[in-house]
XYZ file of C-alpha atoms in Angstrom:
558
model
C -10.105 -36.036 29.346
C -6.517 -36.577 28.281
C -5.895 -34.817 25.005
C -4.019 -36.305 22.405
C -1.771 -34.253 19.962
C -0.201 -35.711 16.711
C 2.923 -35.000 15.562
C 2.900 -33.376 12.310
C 4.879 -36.271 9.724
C 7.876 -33.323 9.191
C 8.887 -33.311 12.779
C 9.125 -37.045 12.884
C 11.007 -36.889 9.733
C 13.308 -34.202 11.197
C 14.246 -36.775 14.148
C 15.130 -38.889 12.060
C 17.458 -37.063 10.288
C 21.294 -36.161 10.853
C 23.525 -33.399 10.042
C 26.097 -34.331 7.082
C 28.944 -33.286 9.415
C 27.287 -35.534 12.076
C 27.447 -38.871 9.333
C 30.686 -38.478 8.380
C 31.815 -38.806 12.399
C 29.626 -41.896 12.746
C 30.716 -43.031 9.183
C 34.585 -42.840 10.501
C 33.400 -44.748 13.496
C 32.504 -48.003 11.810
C 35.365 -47.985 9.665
C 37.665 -48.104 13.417
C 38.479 -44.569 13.400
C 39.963 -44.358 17.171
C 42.107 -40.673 16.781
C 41.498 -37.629 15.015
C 44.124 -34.607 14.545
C 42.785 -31.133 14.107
C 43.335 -27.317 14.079
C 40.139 -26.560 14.064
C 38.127 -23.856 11.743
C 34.842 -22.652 11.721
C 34.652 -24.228 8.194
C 33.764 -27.959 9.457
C 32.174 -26.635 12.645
C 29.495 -29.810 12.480
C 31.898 -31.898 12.063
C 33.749 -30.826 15.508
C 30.390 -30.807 16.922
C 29.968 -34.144 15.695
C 32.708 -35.509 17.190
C 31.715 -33.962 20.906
C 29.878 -36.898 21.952
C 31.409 -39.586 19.514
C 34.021 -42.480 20.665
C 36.861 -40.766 18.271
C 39.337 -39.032 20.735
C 40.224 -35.279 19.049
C 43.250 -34.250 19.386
C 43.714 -30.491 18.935
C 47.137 -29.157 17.582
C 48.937 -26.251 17.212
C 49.757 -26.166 13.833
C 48.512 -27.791 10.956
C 51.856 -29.355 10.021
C 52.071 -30.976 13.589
C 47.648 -32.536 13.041
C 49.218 -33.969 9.495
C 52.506 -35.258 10.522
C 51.085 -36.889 13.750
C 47.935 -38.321 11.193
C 50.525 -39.947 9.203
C 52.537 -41.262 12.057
C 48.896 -43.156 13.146
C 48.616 -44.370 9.524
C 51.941 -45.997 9.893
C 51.142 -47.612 12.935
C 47.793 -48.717 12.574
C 45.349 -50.889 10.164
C 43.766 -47.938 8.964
C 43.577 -44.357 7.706
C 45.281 -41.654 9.985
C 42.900 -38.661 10.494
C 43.717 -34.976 10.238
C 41.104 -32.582 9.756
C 42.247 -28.558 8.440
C 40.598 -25.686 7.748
C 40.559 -23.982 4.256
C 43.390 -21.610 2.541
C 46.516 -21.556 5.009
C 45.421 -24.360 6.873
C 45.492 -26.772 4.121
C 48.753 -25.412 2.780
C 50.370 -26.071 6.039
C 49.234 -29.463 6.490
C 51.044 -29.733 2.622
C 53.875 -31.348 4.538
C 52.424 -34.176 6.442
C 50.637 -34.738 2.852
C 54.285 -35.158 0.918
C 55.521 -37.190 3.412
C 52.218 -39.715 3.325
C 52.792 -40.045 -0.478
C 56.360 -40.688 -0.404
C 55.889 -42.794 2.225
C 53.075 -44.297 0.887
C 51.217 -44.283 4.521
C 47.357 -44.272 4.348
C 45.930 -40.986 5.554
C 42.711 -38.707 5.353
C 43.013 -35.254 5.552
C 39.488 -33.130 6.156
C 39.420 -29.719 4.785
C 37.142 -27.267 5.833
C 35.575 -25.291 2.679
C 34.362 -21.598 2.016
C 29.949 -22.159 1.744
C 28.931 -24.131 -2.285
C 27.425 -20.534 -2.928
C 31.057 -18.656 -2.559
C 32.529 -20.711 -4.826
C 35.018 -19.187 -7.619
C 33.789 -15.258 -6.035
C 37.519 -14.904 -3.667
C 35.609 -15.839 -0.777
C 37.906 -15.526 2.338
C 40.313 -17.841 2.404
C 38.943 -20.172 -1.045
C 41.327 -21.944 -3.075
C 40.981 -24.859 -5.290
C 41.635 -27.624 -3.369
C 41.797 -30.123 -6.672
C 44.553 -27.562 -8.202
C 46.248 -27.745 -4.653
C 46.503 -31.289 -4.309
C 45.609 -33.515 -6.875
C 49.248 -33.843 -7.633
C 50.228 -35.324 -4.388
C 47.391 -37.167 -3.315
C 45.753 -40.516 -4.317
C 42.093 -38.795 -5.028
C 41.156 -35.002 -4.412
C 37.423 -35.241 -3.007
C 34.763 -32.612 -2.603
C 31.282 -33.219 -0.633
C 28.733 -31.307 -2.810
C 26.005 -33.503 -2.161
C 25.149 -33.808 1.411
C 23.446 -36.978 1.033
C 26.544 -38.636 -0.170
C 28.962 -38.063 3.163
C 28.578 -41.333 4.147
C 29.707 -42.538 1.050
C 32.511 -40.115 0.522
C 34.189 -41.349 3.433
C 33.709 -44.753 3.124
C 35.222 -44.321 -0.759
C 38.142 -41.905 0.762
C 39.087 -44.760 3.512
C 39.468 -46.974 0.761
C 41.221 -45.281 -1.697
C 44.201 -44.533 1.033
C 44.562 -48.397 1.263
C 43.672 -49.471 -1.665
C 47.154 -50.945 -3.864
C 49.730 -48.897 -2.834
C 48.738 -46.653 0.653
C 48.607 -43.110 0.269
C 46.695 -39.846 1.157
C 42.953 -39.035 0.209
C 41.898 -35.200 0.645
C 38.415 -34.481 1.231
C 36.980 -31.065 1.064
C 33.873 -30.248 3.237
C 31.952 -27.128 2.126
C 30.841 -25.627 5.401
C 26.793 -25.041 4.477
C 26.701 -28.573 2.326
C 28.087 -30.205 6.614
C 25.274 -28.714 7.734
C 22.618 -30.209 5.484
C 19.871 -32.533 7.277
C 19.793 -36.260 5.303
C 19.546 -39.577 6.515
C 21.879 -40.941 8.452
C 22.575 -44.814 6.917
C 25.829 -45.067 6.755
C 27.955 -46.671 3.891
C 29.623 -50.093 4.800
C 33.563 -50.540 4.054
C 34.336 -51.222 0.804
C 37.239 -54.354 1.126
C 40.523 -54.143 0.184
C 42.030 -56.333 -2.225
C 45.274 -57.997 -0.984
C 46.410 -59.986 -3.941
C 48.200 -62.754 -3.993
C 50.753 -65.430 -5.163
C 49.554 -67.267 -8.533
C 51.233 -70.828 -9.121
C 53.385 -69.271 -11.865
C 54.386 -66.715 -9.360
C 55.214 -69.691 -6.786
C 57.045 -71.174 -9.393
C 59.190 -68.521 -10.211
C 59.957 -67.748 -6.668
C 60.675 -71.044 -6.004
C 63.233 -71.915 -9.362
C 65.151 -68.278 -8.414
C 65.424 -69.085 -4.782
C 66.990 -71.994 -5.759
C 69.685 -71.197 -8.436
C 70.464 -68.061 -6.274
C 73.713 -68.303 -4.001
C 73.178 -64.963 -2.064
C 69.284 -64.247 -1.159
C 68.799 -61.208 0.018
C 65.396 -59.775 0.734
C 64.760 -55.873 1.104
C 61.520 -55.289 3.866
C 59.768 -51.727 3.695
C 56.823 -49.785 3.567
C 53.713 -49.145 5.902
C 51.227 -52.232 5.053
C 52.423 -54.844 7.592
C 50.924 -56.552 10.808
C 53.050 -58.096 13.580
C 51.779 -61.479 12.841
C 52.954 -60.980 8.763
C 56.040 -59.673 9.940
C 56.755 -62.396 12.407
C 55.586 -64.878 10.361
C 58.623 -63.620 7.562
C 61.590 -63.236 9.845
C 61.088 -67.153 10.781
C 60.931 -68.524 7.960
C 64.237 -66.265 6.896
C 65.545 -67.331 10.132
C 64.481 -71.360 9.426
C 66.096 -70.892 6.118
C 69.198 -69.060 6.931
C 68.541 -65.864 4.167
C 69.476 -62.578 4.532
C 67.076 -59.747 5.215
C 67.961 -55.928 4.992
C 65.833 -52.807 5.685
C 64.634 -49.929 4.013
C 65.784 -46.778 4.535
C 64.171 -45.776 8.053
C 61.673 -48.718 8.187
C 63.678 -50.632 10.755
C 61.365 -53.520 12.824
C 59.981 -55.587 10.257
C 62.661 -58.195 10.491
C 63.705 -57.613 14.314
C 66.992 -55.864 14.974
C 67.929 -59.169 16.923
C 67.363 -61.458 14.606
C 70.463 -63.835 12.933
C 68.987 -62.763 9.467
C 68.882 -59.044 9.561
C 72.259 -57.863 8.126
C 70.944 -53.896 8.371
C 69.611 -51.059 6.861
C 69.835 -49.796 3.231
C 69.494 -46.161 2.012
C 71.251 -42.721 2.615
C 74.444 -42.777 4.910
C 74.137 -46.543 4.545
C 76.621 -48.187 7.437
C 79.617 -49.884 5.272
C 77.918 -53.007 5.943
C 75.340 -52.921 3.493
C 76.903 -50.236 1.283
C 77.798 -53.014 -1.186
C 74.696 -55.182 -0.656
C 72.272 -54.931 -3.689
C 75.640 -55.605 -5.575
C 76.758 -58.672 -4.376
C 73.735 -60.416 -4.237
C 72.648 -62.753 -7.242
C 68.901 -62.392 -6.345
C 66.778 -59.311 -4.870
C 62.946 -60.032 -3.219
C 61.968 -56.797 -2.352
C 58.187 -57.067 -0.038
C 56.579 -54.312 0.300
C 59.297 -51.581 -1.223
C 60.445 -51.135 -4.645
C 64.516 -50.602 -5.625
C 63.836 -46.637 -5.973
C 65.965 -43.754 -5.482
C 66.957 -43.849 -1.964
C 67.782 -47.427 -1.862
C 69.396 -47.387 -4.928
C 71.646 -44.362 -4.012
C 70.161 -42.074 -6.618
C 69.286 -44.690 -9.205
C 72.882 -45.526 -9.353
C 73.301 -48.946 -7.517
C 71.475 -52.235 -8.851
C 70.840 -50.549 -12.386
C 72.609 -53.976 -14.798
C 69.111 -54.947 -16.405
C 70.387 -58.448 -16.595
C 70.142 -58.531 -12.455
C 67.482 -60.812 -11.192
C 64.603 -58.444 -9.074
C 61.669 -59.971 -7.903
C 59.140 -56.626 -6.513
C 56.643 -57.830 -4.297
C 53.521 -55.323 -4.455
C 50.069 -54.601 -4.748
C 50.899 -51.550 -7.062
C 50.728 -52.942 -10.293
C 52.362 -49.406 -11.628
C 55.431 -50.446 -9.928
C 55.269 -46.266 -9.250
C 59.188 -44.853 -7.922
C 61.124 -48.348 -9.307
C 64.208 -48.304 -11.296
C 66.907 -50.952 -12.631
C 66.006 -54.484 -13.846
C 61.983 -56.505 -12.738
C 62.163 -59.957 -13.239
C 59.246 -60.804 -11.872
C 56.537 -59.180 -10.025
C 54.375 -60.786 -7.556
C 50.863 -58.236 -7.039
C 50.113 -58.961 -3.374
C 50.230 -57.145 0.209
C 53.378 -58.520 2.236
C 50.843 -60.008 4.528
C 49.408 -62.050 2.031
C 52.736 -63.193 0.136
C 53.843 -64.022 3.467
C 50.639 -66.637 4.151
C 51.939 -68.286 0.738
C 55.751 -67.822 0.938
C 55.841 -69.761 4.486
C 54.563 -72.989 2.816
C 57.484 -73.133 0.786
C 59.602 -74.916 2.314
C 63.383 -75.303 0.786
C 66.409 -77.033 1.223
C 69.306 -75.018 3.314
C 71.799 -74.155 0.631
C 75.301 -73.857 2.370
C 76.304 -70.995 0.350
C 73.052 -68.933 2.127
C 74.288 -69.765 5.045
C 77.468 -68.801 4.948
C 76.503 -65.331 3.091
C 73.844 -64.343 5.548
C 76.068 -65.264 8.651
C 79.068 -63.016 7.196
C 76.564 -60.183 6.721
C 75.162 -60.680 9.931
C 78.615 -60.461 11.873
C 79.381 -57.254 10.186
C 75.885 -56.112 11.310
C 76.392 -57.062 14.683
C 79.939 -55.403 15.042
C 78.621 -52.596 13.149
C 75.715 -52.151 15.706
C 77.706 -53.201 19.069
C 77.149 -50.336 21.828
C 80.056 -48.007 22.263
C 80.929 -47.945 26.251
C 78.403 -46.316 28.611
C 81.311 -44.972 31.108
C 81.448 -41.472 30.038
C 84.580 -39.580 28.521
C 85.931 -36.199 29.633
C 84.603 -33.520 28.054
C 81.965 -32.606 25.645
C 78.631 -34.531 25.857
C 78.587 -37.571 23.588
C 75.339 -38.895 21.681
C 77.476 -42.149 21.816
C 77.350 -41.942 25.424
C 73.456 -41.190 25.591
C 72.393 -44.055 23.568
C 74.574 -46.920 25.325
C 73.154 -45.997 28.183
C 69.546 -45.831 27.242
C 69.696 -48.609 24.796
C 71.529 -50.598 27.588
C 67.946 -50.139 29.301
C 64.930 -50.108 26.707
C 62.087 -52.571 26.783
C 61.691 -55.534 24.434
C 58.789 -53.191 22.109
C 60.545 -49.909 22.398
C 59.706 -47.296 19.741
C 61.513 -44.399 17.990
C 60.823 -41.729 15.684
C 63.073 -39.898 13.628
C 62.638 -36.542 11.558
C 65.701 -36.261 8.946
C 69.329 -35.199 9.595
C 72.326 -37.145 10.891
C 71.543 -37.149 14.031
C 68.939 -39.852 13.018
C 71.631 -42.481 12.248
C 72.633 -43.130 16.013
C 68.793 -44.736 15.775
C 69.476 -46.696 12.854
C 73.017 -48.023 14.036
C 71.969 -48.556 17.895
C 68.510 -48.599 18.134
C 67.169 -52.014 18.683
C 63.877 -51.928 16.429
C 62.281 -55.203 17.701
C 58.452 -54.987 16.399
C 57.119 -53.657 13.035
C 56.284 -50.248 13.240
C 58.977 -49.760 16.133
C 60.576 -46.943 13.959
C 58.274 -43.907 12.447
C 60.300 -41.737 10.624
C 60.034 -39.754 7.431
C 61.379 -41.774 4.444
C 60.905 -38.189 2.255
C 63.528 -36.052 4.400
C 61.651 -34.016 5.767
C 62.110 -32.609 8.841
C 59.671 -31.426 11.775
C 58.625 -35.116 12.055
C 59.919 -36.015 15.227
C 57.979 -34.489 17.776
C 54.896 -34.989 16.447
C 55.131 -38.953 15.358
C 56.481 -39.410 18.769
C 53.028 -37.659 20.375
C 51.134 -39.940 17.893
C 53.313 -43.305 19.133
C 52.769 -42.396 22.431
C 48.779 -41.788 22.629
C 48.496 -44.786 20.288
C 50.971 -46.920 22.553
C 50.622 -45.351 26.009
C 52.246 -48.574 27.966
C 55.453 -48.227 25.464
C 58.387 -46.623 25.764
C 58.370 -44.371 22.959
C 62.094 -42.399 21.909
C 62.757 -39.638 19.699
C 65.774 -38.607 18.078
C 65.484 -34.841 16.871
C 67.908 -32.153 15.508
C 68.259 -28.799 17.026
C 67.157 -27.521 13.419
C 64.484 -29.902 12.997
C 63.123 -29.461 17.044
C 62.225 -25.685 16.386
C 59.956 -26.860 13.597
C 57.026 -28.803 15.604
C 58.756 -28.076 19.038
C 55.455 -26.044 19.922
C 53.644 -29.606 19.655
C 55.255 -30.394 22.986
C 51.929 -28.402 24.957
C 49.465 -30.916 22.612
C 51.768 -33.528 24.563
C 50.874 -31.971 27.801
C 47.496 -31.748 27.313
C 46.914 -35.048 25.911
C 49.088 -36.745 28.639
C 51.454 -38.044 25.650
C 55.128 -39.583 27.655
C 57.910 -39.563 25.000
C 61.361 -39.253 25.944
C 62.391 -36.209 23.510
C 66.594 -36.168 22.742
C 67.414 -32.960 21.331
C 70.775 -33.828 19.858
C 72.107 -29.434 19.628
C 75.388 -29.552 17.584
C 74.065 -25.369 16.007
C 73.970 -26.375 12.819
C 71.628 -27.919 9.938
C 74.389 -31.131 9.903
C 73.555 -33.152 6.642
C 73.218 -29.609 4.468
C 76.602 -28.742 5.974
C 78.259 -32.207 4.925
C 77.147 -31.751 1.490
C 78.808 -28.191 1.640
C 81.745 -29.913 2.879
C 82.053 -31.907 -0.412
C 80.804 -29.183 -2.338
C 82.546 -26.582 -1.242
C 84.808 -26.966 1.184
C 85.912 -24.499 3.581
C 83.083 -22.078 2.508
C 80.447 -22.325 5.676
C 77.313 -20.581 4.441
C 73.779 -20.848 5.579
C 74.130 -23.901 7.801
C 75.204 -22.691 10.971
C 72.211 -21.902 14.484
C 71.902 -20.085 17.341
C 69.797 -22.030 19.703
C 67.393 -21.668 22.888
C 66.475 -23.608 25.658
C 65.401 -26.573 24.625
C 65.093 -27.497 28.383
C 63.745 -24.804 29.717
C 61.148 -24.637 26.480
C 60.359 -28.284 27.754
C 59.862 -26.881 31.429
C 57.449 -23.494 30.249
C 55.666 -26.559 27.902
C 54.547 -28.452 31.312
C 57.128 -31.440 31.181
C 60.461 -32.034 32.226
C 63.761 -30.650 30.977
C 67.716 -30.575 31.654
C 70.341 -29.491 29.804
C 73.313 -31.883 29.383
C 76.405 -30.401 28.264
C 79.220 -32.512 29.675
C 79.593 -35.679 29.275
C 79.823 -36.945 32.468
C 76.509 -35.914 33.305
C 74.940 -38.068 30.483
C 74.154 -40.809 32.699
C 72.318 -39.174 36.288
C 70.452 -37.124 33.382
C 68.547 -40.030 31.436
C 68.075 -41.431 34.728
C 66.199 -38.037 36.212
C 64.530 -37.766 32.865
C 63.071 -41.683 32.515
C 61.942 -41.398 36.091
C 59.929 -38.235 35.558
C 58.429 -40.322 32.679
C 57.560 -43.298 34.589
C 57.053 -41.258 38.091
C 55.152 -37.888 37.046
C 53.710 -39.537 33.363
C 54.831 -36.449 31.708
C 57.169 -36.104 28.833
C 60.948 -35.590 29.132
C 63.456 -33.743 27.382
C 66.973 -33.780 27.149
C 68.835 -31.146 25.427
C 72.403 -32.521 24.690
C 74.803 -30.230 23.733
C 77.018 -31.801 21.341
C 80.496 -30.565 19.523
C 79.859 -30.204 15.347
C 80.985 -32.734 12.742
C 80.845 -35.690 15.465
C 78.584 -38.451 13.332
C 77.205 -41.800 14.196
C 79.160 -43.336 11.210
């Protein structure tokens, strides 16, 4: 006789239960989590163990700067949240960085810290610190899980707070006994977005300013595009023959090609636009505001009887300055949908100012000659050659320092989101964005533009590259010395070198140790036969490649 034994009703309860580490994994699932950078901690050790068997790829780094920088990057690129989880005390403050640079940037991002255990709180536990104190500054909402039962619905509330109005970074801190609680595991749906709008009044506005103005000019940033949006913008510029310009490293959104992009605006602006926000007798910027950068340190564009319309979903209007004569509160996407059914009569004056701007953008941006010189090796040289050769959706990233304006003069930014870059200054960014680009993208050909300062910052990312089977063609552009703190020395005072100046490694052979390919390039003539060797190791041996040219100081890109 077969004999039958019952379950007690806890043990089927238990089955039926989850870990909260576990739900917050499957909670970042639903919402289209595909990426997740960590330096992991023994602080959110369920939530590593949740991800083991998920569909989120993890992506271990070497340094916590690196996991936040390369989260950010993803948030730029993608339609939600970049991911980087941290552990407690000198994790988080490393990851501080990526952090700054998502809230400047306003780029949606998540960063997961690891906590000391609820019961340690406020005794000095190893490695506590108060997380709200830390952060709450320099993040959209500081977060804590006390409640295990509410994981789900942390996450779902942290996703949509770093999209919500104007993008930005959510912290959430996971205590490391509360992860390991036992609830339920229903999961919290996504909370929409709201995306605004145009309002008939706005329309109207629009409409009666485009019409008296002469000289159009619209000014495209920020991180909350889609292709189609962007598209969808630079035809209708195109169809009506009005200028477009480009915030300050946020190149793409009107293609690089197009008859009504007249060029970037911001720092070490190209002559071309230097006089720009000036001259025009109407502004529309979409998805930027007129802040410092653009406005050359709240200098330019500051009459208040200037006409400013600011399209954006942040009703704050948080980092504007000079005149707002209207405000339209919608994502560019959606004032897009409504601005293409406007449909206006070609002034000739529009056409006449966008077409002058656009010659000086097109002589300003013509490739120098690819024959090499004698001598010293030439960034010049490097990027007529490569640019001479890039796909139609190339991408680069940028960190900060001069030698990222050979990217914004040359670089032919055809797609939105086909330059990363940090729009704070800060520097380290260039390695890791160009990892992120390249695991998000893998069929692209993804470019990045570092310093020799800068390089040494993430360089050590180059192994997560390696492991993770990331491709990017890495230019380490080695002139030994920090160049834009030394031009500002220059003018400050002259003749009085202090603090600026490097002795460097490597680079190539730090490449080569790394697991990818390296050469050094120090004459000029050997610019060419080295991209060559270092896109076919790319394309050949699907391994990154680095070029480390040695260049001669003070030699800019304009």
């Amino acid at each position: 006789m077969t004999q039958l034994t019952v379950e007690p009703a806890d043990a089927k309860e238990q089955q039926l239960l989850k870990s909260a580490g576990h739900v917050i994994v499957d909670t970042l699932v639903t919402h289209g989590v595909k990426r997740t950078y960590v330096v992991p901690g023994e602080s959110f050790l369920d939530v590593l163990d949740g991800l083991h068997e998920s569909d989120i790829e993890t992506v271990v780094c070497r340094h916590e700067g690196g996991a936040a920088y390369m989260a950010e990057a993803d948030g730029k690129m993608n339609q939600v949240p970049g991911i980087a989880m941290v552990t407690r005390g000198p994790g988080a403050a490393n990851a501080h960085v990526g952090l700054h640079t998502a809230w400047q940037d306003s780029t949606p991002m998540v960063l997961f810290v690891g906590l000391i255990p609820f019961e340690h709180r406020d005794r000095e536990a190893f490695q506590e610190f108060d997380i709200k104190s830390w952060f709450d500054t320099g993040a959209k909402r500081v977060m804590v899980l006390d409640h295990a039962e509410r994981a789900s619905e942390i996450v779902a509330e942290a996703m949509f707070a770093a999209m919500n109005g104007r993008p930005g970074p959510v912290v959430v801190g996971l205590p490391e006994d509360i992860i390991r609680e036992q609830i339920e595991p229903t999961l919290h749906p996504e909370i929409p977005v709201a995306q605004g709008g145009m309002t008939v009044t706005d329309w109207k506005a629009l409409k009666s300013a485009l019409k008296d103005a002469e000289k159009p000019l619209f000014v495209v940033g920020g991180n909350d595009w889609t292709q189609e949006g962007a598209t969808a913008l630079a035809n209708w510029l195109e169809d009506h023959h009005i200028a477009a310009a480009a915030e300050w490293r946020c190149e793409g959104i009107v293609p690089f090609d197009s008859p009504s992009y007249v060029g970037p605006i911001g720092y070490g602006r190209p002559k071309p636009t230097y006089d720009l926000l000036e001259e025009t007798d109407l502004l529309i910027f979409v998805g930027t505001v007129p802040g410092d950068v653009i406005t050359d340190g709240f200098l330019v564009r500051q009459d208040w009887s200037k006409k400013n319309f600011l399209v954006t979903i942040d009703p704050s209007l948080r980092g504007r300055s000079g005149a707002v004569s209207h405000q339209i509160v919608a994502k560019p996407d959606v004032f897009v949908r409504d601005l293409v059914m406007m449909d206006l009569p070609v002034k000739p004056e529009w056409k006449t100012w966008t077409e002058r701007m656009r010659a000086e953008q097109e002589k300003f941006a013509a490739l120098p000659p690819a024959e090499p010189t004698a001598g010293q090796a030439r960034m010049d040289t490097l990027m007529s050659n490569m640019v001479r050769g890039l796909p139609e959706d190339a991408m680069v990233t940028l960190g900060a320092g001069e030698h990222t304006n050979w990217a914004h003069r040359y670089f032919p930014t055809q797609q939105y989101a086909s330059m990363l870059s940090a729009r704070n200054g800060s520097m380290g960014y260039s390695i890791p964005s160009a990892i992120a680009a390249s695991l998000a993208h893998p069929g692209r050909r993804v470019v990045t533009i570092a310093g020799d300062g800068e390089f040494l910052m993430n360089g050590q990312e180059l192994a997560t590259a390696a492991q993770y089977g990331a491709t990017p063609l890495v230019i380490v552009m080695d002139n030994q010395e920090y160049g834009t703190i030394r031009t500002h020395q220059e003018r400050h005072y002259p003749e009085r070198i202090s603090g600026t100046q490097l002795k460097n490694p490597e680079f190539a052979l730090m490449a080569q140790a790394f697991g990818g390919f390296g050469i050094k390039v120090e004459n000029d003539a050997d610019v060419p036969a080295a991209l060559e060797a270092a896109l076919k190791a790319i394309d050949e041996q699907k391994t990154f490649a680095l070029i480390h040219l040695v260049v001669e100081q003070r030699v800019r890109a304009y």
